[in-house]
CSV table of C-alpha atoms in Angstrom, one decimal:
chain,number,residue,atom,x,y,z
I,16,UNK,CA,0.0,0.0,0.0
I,17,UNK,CA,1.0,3.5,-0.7
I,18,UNK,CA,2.0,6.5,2.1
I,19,UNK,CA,-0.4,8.2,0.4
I,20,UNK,CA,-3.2,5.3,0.5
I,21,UNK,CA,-2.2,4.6,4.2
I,22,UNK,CA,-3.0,8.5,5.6
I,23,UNK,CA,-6.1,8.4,3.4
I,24,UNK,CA,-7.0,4.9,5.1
I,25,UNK,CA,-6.0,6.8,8.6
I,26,UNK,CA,-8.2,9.6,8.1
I,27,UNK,CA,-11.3,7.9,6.7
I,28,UNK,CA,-10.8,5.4,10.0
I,29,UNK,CA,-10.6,8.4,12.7
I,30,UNK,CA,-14.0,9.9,10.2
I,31,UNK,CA,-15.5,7.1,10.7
I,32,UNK,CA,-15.2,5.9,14.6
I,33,UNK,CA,-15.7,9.6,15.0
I,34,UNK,CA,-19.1,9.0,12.9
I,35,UNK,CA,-19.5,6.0,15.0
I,36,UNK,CA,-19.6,7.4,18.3
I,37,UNK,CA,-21.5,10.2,17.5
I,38,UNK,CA,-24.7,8.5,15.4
I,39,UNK,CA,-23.4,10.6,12.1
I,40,UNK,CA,-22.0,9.4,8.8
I,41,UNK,CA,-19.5,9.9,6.5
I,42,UNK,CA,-20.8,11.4,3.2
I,43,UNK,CA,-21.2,8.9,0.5
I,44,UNK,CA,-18.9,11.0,-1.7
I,45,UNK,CA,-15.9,11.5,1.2
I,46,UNK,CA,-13.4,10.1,-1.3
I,47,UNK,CA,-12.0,13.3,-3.1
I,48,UNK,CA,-12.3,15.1,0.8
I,49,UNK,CA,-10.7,12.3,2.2
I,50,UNK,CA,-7.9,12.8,-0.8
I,51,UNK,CA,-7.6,16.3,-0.2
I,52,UNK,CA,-7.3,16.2,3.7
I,53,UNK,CA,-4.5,13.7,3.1
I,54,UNK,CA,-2.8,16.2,0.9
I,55,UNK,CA,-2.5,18.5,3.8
I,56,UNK,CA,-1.2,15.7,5.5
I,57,UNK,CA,1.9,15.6,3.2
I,58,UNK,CA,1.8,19.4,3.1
I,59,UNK,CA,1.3,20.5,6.4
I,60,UNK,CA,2.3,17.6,8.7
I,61,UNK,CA,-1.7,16.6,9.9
I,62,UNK,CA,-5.0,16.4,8.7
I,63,UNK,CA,-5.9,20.2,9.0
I,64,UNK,CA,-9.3,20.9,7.0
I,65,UNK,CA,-8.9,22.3,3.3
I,66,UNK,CA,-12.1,24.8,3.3
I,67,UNK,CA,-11.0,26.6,6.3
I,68,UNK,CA,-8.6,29.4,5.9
I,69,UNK,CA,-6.1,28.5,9.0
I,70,UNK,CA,-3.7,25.7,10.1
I,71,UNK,CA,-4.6,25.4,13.9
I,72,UNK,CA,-5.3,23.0,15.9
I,73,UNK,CA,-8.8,23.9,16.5
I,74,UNK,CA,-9.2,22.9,12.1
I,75,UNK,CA,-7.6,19.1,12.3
I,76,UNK,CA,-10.0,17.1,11.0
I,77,UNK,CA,-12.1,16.2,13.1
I,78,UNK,CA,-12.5,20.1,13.8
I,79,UNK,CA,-14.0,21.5,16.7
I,80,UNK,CA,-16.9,23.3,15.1
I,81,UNK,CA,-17.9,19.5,13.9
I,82,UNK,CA,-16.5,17.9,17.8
I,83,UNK,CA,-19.1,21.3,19.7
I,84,UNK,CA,-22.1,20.7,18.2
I,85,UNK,CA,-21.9,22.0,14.1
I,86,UNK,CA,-22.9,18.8,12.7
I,87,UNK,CA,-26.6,18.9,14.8
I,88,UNK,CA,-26.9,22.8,13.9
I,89,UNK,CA,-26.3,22.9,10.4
I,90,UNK,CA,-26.6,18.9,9.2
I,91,UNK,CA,-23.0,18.8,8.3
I,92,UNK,CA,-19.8,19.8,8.9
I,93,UNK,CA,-18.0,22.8,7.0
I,94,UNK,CA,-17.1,20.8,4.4
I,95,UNK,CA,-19.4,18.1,4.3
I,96,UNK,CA,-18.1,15.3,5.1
I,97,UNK,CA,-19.8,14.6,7.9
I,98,UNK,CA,-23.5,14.1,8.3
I,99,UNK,CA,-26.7,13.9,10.0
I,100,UNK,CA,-27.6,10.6,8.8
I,101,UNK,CA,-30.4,12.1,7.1
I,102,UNK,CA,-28.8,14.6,5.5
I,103,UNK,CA,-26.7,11.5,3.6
I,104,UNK,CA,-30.1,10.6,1.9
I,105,UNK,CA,-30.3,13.7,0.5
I,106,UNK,CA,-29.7,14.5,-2.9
């Protein structure tokens, strides 16, 4: 297996015991996301989220708008990837 396919692999497994523990799910169409977040991986040194402006700590994927609460207010995180479960039916 690839580095690259190995951080994707590690990211899509913290997403998805994340998803687990909260009763959300991972968007149907994570893949590209899940490419782009291990990009930053390989640029950045961790999983920080590609639609938000800043490299903190407070934007590693899992962020904490998703971790306090974003996902029940809005259905989704910032980017999407994570969902209400039905918000994933949605099309």
């Amino acid at each position: 297996m690839a580095t690259s396919d190995r951080v994707a692999q590690e990211i899509r497994s913290r997403l998805e015991e994340f998803c687990s523990q909260r009763g959300y799910v991972l968007n149907p169409a994570s893949t590209p996301l899940i490419d782009d977040l291990a990009k930053m991986h390989r640029q950045h040194g961790d999983f920080y989220c590609p639609c938000q402006p800043t490299r903190a700590p407070e934007t590693v994927c899992v962020c904490s708008a998703a971790k306090n609460g974003l996902v029940e207010l809005e259905g989704a995180c910032f980017c999407g990837l994570v969902l209400l479960p039905e918000k994933s039916s949605e099309g």
